[in-house]
XYZ file of C-alpha atoms in Angstrom:
442
model
C 80.453 -108.509 50.039
C 78.304 -110.888 48.353
C 78.663 -114.951 46.119
C 77.677 -122.737 41.606
C 77.600 -126.532 41.422
C 73.508 -134.183 38.441
C 72.480 -136.041 41.162
C 69.035 -137.021 42.360
C 67.325 -134.524 44.654
C 68.024 -134.776 48.358
C 65.834 -137.295 50.147
C 64.988 -136.144 53.665
C 64.748 -138.853 56.293
C 62.299 -139.244 59.113
C 64.781 -139.493 61.925
C 63.736 -142.959 63.094
C 66.623 -145.354 63.324
C 65.816 -149.043 62.936
C 67.367 -151.249 65.543
C 68.722 -153.668 62.972
C 66.651 -156.543 64.352
C 63.663 -157.493 62.215
C 60.640 -159.292 63.503
C 60.099 -162.236 61.177
C 56.365 -161.813 61.066
C 54.212 -162.274 58.011
C 53.644 -158.571 57.785
C 57.346 -157.789 58.035
C 58.160 -160.197 55.231
C 56.018 -158.130 52.900
C 58.724 -155.509 52.975
C 62.305 -155.492 51.768
C 63.666 -156.983 54.955
C 66.010 -155.640 57.597
C 67.721 -152.324 57.070
C 70.073 -150.293 59.229
C 69.354 -147.155 57.221
C 66.707 -144.635 58.257
C 63.392 -144.677 56.478
C 62.730 -141.793 54.093
C 60.675 -138.935 55.436
C 57.622 -139.429 53.287
C 55.000 -136.788 52.618
C 52.790 -138.439 55.201
C 55.587 -138.229 57.756
C 56.128 -134.564 56.983
C 52.453 -133.920 57.522
C 52.459 -135.549 60.951
C 51.563 -133.241 63.788
C 54.500 -131.205 65.050
C 54.563 -128.549 67.696
C 55.422 -125.130 66.286
C 59.093 -124.319 66.697
C 61.185 -121.245 66.023
C 64.694 -121.858 64.747
C 66.913 -118.891 65.471
C 69.565 -118.241 62.860
C 72.405 -115.998 63.976
C 73.722 -113.861 61.143
C 76.058 -110.900 60.890
C 74.503 -107.659 59.774
C 76.822 -107.281 56.800
C 78.602 -109.619 54.438
C 76.102 -112.466 54.472
C 72.401 -112.746 53.680
C 70.359 -109.582 53.516
C 66.924 -109.599 55.120
C 65.290 -110.056 51.715
C 67.625 -112.929 50.871
C 67.029 -114.517 54.263
C 63.301 -114.512 53.586
C 63.713 -115.786 50.023
C 66.230 -118.553 50.647
C 65.338 -119.595 54.200
C 62.090 -118.325 55.724
C 59.723 -118.923 52.809
C 61.004 -122.271 51.456
C 61.339 -123.670 54.979
C 57.767 -122.702 55.867
C 56.567 -124.301 52.614
C 58.395 -127.583 53.281
C 57.978 -127.715 57.047
C 54.966 -125.584 58.078
C 55.669 -125.895 61.788
C 59.145 -124.318 61.505
C 59.572 -120.562 61.705
C 62.990 -119.157 60.871
C 64.020 -116.125 62.904
C 66.928 -113.918 61.866
C 69.094 -112.904 64.841
C 71.765 -110.286 64.152
C 75.116 -110.671 65.902
C 78.606 -109.252 65.658
C 81.902 -110.957 66.392
C 82.212 -108.736 69.436
C 78.833 -109.488 71.022
C 78.445 -113.175 70.176
C 80.061 -114.102 73.482
C 77.485 -111.987 75.348
C 74.622 -113.601 73.434
C 75.919 -117.059 74.354
C 76.385 -116.065 78.005
C 72.792 -114.817 78.140
C 71.487 -118.247 77.156
C 70.065 -116.971 73.854
C 72.461 -118.813 71.576
C 70.973 -119.215 68.075
C 70.224 -122.751 66.889
C 72.203 -122.124 63.709
C 75.002 -119.620 63.237
C 75.954 -118.215 59.857
C 79.709 -117.801 59.594
C 82.571 -118.693 57.263
C 85.163 -121.439 57.109
C 88.165 -119.105 56.985
C 88.059 -117.262 60.293
C 84.715 -118.204 61.833
C 85.619 -121.464 63.536
C 88.191 -120.322 66.128
C 85.735 -118.152 68.065
C 82.951 -120.755 67.841
C 85.345 -123.407 69.133
C 86.438 -121.130 71.958
C 82.779 -120.662 72.927
C 82.294 -124.461 72.828
C 79.525 -124.219 70.241
C 80.862 -126.800 67.781
C 79.393 -130.294 67.797
C 79.492 -133.235 65.405
C 76.713 -133.244 62.825
C 77.648 -136.622 61.349
C 74.712 -138.568 62.816
C 72.193 -135.832 61.966
C 73.495 -135.569 58.407
C 72.896 -139.283 57.945
C 69.602 -139.213 59.798
C 68.174 -136.486 57.576
C 69.584 -137.869 54.354
C 71.850 -134.974 53.402
C 73.903 -136.284 50.482
C 77.461 -134.997 50.806
C 78.260 -136.226 47.294
C 76.250 -133.302 45.920
C 78.809 -130.774 47.137
C 81.694 -129.431 45.067
C 84.947 -131.253 45.580
C 86.910 -129.836 48.496
C 84.054 -127.952 50.137
C 83.513 -130.461 52.952
C 87.265 -130.888 53.421
C 87.509 -127.115 53.805
C 85.029 -127.333 56.696
C 87.127 -130.008 58.395
C 90.324 -128.069 57.809
C 88.847 -124.845 59.138
C 87.467 -126.518 62.249
C 90.568 -128.713 62.697
C 88.316 -131.749 63.161
C 87.654 -134.916 61.207
C 83.924 -134.860 61.865
C 81.574 -132.324 60.278
C 80.496 -129.420 62.483
C 78.935 -127.202 59.801
C 77.747 -127.288 56.217
C 78.295 -124.637 53.536
C 75.370 -123.101 51.699
C 77.259 -120.758 49.364
C 80.751 -119.532 48.615
C 82.399 -116.393 47.473
C 84.470 -116.105 44.342
C 87.453 -114.071 43.265
C 87.895 -112.370 39.911
C 89.684 -109.378 38.469
C 87.113 -106.692 37.713
C 88.251 -104.177 35.141
C 87.014 -100.928 33.642
C 86.600 -101.241 29.867
C 86.052 -97.509 29.961
C 89.575 -96.749 31.189
C 91.291 -99.282 28.929
C 89.410 -97.891 25.946
C 90.283 -94.337 26.938
C 94.009 -95.063 26.783
C 93.878 -97.564 23.923
C 95.235 -100.435 26.022
C 94.106 -104.059 25.422
C 91.835 -105.521 28.085
C 93.128 -107.983 30.702
C 92.869 -111.698 29.865
C 92.105 -114.870 31.795
C 95.155 -116.589 33.283
C 97.407 -113.580 33.876
C 100.027 -113.693 36.628
C 100.487 -110.951 39.195
C 103.617 -109.785 37.384
C 101.768 -109.547 34.060
C 98.932 -107.688 35.733
C 101.389 -105.262 37.320
C 102.919 -104.531 33.915
C 99.434 -103.941 32.487
C 98.570 -101.635 35.388
C 101.526 -99.403 34.511
C 99.999 -98.729 31.082
C 96.732 -97.374 32.465
C 98.086 -95.473 35.467
C 97.970 -91.954 34.096
C 97.145 -88.374 34.991
C 94.702 -87.102 32.370
C 93.052 -83.681 32.424
C 93.703 -83.376 36.126
C 92.255 -86.805 36.929
C 94.566 -89.482 38.336
C 93.694 -92.876 36.910
C 95.143 -95.840 38.777
C 95.970 -99.159 37.178
C 95.157 -101.505 40.039
C 94.745 -101.830 43.759
C 95.950 -105.326 44.715
C 93.570 -105.364 47.714
C 94.670 -107.070 50.946
C 97.827 -109.100 51.533
C 96.113 -112.055 53.170
C 94.240 -112.816 49.948
C 97.394 -112.915 47.842
C 99.051 -115.031 50.511
C 96.109 -117.407 50.578
C 96.743 -118.149 46.908
C 100.040 -119.655 48.068
C 98.370 -121.318 51.080
C 100.512 -119.264 53.469
C 99.594 -119.571 57.163
C 99.494 -116.356 59.151
C 100.293 -117.810 62.576
C 102.230 -120.903 63.656
C 99.489 -122.897 65.404
C 102.034 -124.693 67.620
C 103.932 -121.674 68.900
C 101.284 -118.953 68.435
C 103.910 -116.762 66.759
C 103.130 -114.705 63.681
C 104.686 -115.775 60.393
C 104.448 -112.458 58.546
C 108.214 -111.873 58.734
C 109.147 -114.898 56.619
C 110.365 -115.226 53.034
C 106.969 -116.225 51.546
C 105.198 -113.239 53.104
C 108.088 -110.939 52.163
C 107.493 -112.027 48.573
C 103.778 -111.156 48.811
C 104.303 -107.798 50.480
C 107.179 -107.001 48.113
C 104.969 -107.519 45.068
C 102.248 -105.345 46.561
C 104.795 -102.661 47.370
C 105.939 -102.692 43.724
C 102.352 -102.156 42.615
C 101.818 -99.206 44.942
C 105.166 -97.736 43.874
C 103.969 -97.354 40.276
C 104.008 -93.532 39.835
C 100.443 -92.317 40.382
C 99.274 -95.601 41.915
C 100.424 -95.041 45.487
C 97.086 -94.963 47.315
C 95.850 -97.897 49.377
C 92.133 -98.352 48.733
C 91.075 -101.900 49.540
C 87.792 -103.797 49.616
C 84.762 -101.448 49.554
C 86.948 -98.365 49.021
C 88.465 -100.011 45.960
C 85.030 -100.992 44.684
C 83.925 -97.372 45.014
C 86.893 -96.174 42.943
C 86.257 -98.801 40.280
C 82.531 -98.431 39.815
C 81.438 -95.057 41.150
C 84.370 -92.690 40.791
C 85.535 -94.639 37.713
C 89.234 -93.899 38.336
C 90.488 -97.437 39.103
C 91.174 -99.707 36.124
C 91.435 -103.094 37.877
C 90.414 -104.567 41.213
C 90.819 -108.188 42.359
C 87.800 -108.787 44.556
C 85.031 -111.166 45.551
C 81.337 -110.830 44.846
C 80.672 -107.094 44.521
C 77.931 -107.480 41.932
C 75.477 -105.588 44.115
C 75.689 -102.348 46.013
C 78.542 -100.659 44.184
C 76.937 -99.673 40.898
C 78.050 -102.623 38.785
C 74.429 -103.685 38.420
C 73.255 -100.227 37.350
C 76.088 -99.487 34.894
C 76.973 -102.834 33.338
C 78.313 -101.343 30.125
C 81.621 -100.058 31.556
C 83.053 -103.220 33.144
C 83.791 -106.925 32.774
C 85.896 -109.500 34.594
C 88.654 -112.069 34.050
C 90.277 -114.629 36.327
C 92.039 -113.260 39.376
C 95.826 -112.888 38.840
C 97.811 -115.939 39.967
C 101.303 -116.832 41.108
C 103.457 -118.788 38.597
C 104.034 -121.549 41.151
C 100.268 -121.879 41.683
C 98.900 -121.085 38.200
C 95.379 -122.370 38.794
C 94.841 -121.230 42.385
C 92.466 -118.325 42.784
C 91.672 -118.004 46.458
C 91.082 -119.931 49.640
C 87.668 -121.645 49.860
C 85.691 -118.746 51.297
C 82.485 -120.587 52.155
C 79.424 -119.209 53.878
C 78.437 -121.867 56.375
C 75.658 -122.804 58.769
C 76.921 -124.096 62.094
C 74.584 -126.166 64.246
C 74.937 -124.876 67.783
C 75.973 -127.469 70.336
C 73.410 -126.126 72.795
C 70.441 -126.027 70.418
C 67.315 -127.707 71.802
C 65.840 -128.148 68.320
C 68.615 -129.878 66.399
C 66.382 -132.017 64.188
C 64.319 -129.062 63.037
C 67.448 -126.950 62.647
C 68.882 -129.577 60.309
C 65.561 -129.729 58.464
C 65.906 -125.998 57.893
C 69.476 -126.472 56.721
C 68.429 -129.240 54.327
C 65.954 -126.885 52.651
C 68.674 -124.288 52.075
C 70.756 -127.048 50.454
C 67.921 -128.288 48.238
C 68.294 -128.121 44.472
C 65.448 -125.622 44.311
C 66.989 -123.092 46.693
C 70.513 -123.603 45.376
C 69.288 -123.028 41.831
C 67.484 -119.868 42.906
C 70.614 -118.603 44.631
C 72.728 -119.351 41.586
C 70.375 -117.625 39.159
C 70.452 -114.535 41.346
C 74.194 -114.182 41.689
C 75.115 -116.249 44.735
C 77.635 -118.971 43.980
C 76.275 -122.405 44.835
C 78.481 -125.004 46.505
C 76.787 -127.831 44.615
C 78.665 -129.581 41.813
C 75.543 -129.998 39.672
C 76.596 -128.430 36.339
C 73.033 -127.256 35.757
C 73.162 -125.198 38.942
C 76.621 -123.878 38.143
C 75.758 -122.903 34.590
C 72.666 -121.071 35.830
C 74.785 -118.496 37.673
C 73.350 -114.981 37.215
C 70.788 -116.158 34.627
C 68.129 -113.953 36.177
C 70.399 -110.898 36.281
C 69.960 -108.895 33.091
C 73.064 -106.794 33.780
C 75.277 -109.914 33.665
C 74.390 -110.713 30.052
C 77.554 -110.909 27.963
C 79.896 -110.911 30.954
C 82.825 -113.335 31.240
C 81.046 -115.349 33.930
C 83.224 -118.425 33.394
C 86.141 -116.514 34.918
C 84.531 -117.297 38.258
C 84.937 -121.039 37.750
C 88.332 -121.281 36.047
C 90.470 -121.182 39.195
C 90.793 -123.711 41.985
C 90.528 -123.278 45.717
C 93.614 -122.901 47.880
C 94.257 -124.538 51.247
C 94.186 -122.354 54.322
C 94.144 -123.159 58.045
C 92.891 -120.470 60.384
C 93.899 -119.733 63.968
C 92.307 -117.552 66.611
C 95.089 -114.983 66.159
C 95.013 -114.508 62.387
C 93.358 -111.105 62.644
C 96.363 -109.766 64.537
C 98.653 -110.935 61.733
C 96.335 -109.514 59.060
C 96.423 -106.150 60.819
C 100.205 -106.438 61.015
C 100.491 -107.017 57.282
C 98.273 -104.000 56.588
C 100.326 -101.806 58.918
C 103.585 -102.970 57.342
C 102.338 -102.240 53.851
C 101.099 -98.802 54.883
C 104.489 -97.906 56.341
C 106.170 -98.990 53.105
C 103.818 -96.959 50.902
C 103.431 -93.833 53.037
C 106.719 -93.702 54.966
C 109.104 -95.262 52.487
C 110.227 -98.086 54.758
C 111.769 -101.137 53.155
C 109.913 -104.456 53.236
C 112.275 -106.163 55.692
C 112.129 -103.355 58.240
C 108.360 -102.968 57.992
C 107.691 -106.657 58.507
C 110.231 -107.013 61.317
C 108.732 -104.123 63.259
C 105.197 -105.366 62.818
C 106.171 -108.929 63.690
C 107.079 -107.686 67.153
C 103.819 -105.766 67.484
C 101.717 -108.733 66.331
C 103.378 -111.181 68.729
C 102.818 -108.731 71.570
C 99.131 -108.511 70.601
C 98.855 -112.303 70.487
C 100.376 -112.570 73.963
C 97.758 -110.119 75.243
C 94.986 -112.173 73.638
C 96.296 -115.378 75.193
C 96.281 -113.818 78.651
């Protein structure tokens, strides 16, 4: 996995709060008077003596920033702006984060996402309000794309801000021009529904000279459900919701796609990307940012992209706001410097660099958005605007969503490989998911 939004540049503040009571001395009257706002962190203030500090940034080994990207977007610009701050990359997994916290080595900042990252961090009591620090360091929330901050609050189930996004993923429908040309079928278009895409997939699902070409793999059920803002678990009862009419509709559509003769193989996420770009036997794949690592960058001539298929009742909704976020650890002993680091990542300079190199910025600045992939020669001529033509969906995560996601996958597999009907598959897996949730609660 891998992932575009003028306002004046961010002004970083010194961190000194004025008491609101001005001394009416002659010298004080030379200035603008009393102010309850913090004074800007001037160049002189930045150059004040600071003790060296290392800010540890916890990051998963896959799916987020590579080591090179970490150095480019964090280590180097932070050292340039704040010479006393050293950024250290600390690798963690969902499974060992609890052990890291228990050892007392909790990172100062934790890279995660707004969809399923908050429940575990809340359980570990690592979330803390950043509101005062955001104001203190002059981070302008008006620079962010509409809905991005609300998505943080929704994900954390809090009204204060406990993290800030630095990038987001996107969702498009990648397609093989090669396969469509081979069978003389018109390319996909922006704005297609799932039903229209299914009909198109039937036209390019063919066995040709012993090679089975597949029209589409719809990918994972939770993504299609997110387009309809479907919750996976009832947060009040902790019961799965996969065996309900809305989810039956989602799974039913996916079952219809897999039941296209010759298209009955489930190959999602990276497996689907491999079929599309390396084996060249998959015609369409709805997916996030797979611009790197799967061959799209080395063979740009065979593919392009359009908007991700949508539901008729949500014709503009592409996916839930899948944001990459930086969470300030509640137990950090260097919160001011951690926020200074964060502010550099959110600067126009770094956001522009990210955008030009194929990571979707979360800033609404049209100059930053329009710069997406400008430095990537292989993206020349691509339908890049497909990335920005859909809106974000609403999605609220719970600690038990993974159990429901696994249940959906198991249900779909039993439909495709065992011939079970949708109702039976979902009913059976509903029982298994609720049992798993009960075990997790204990």
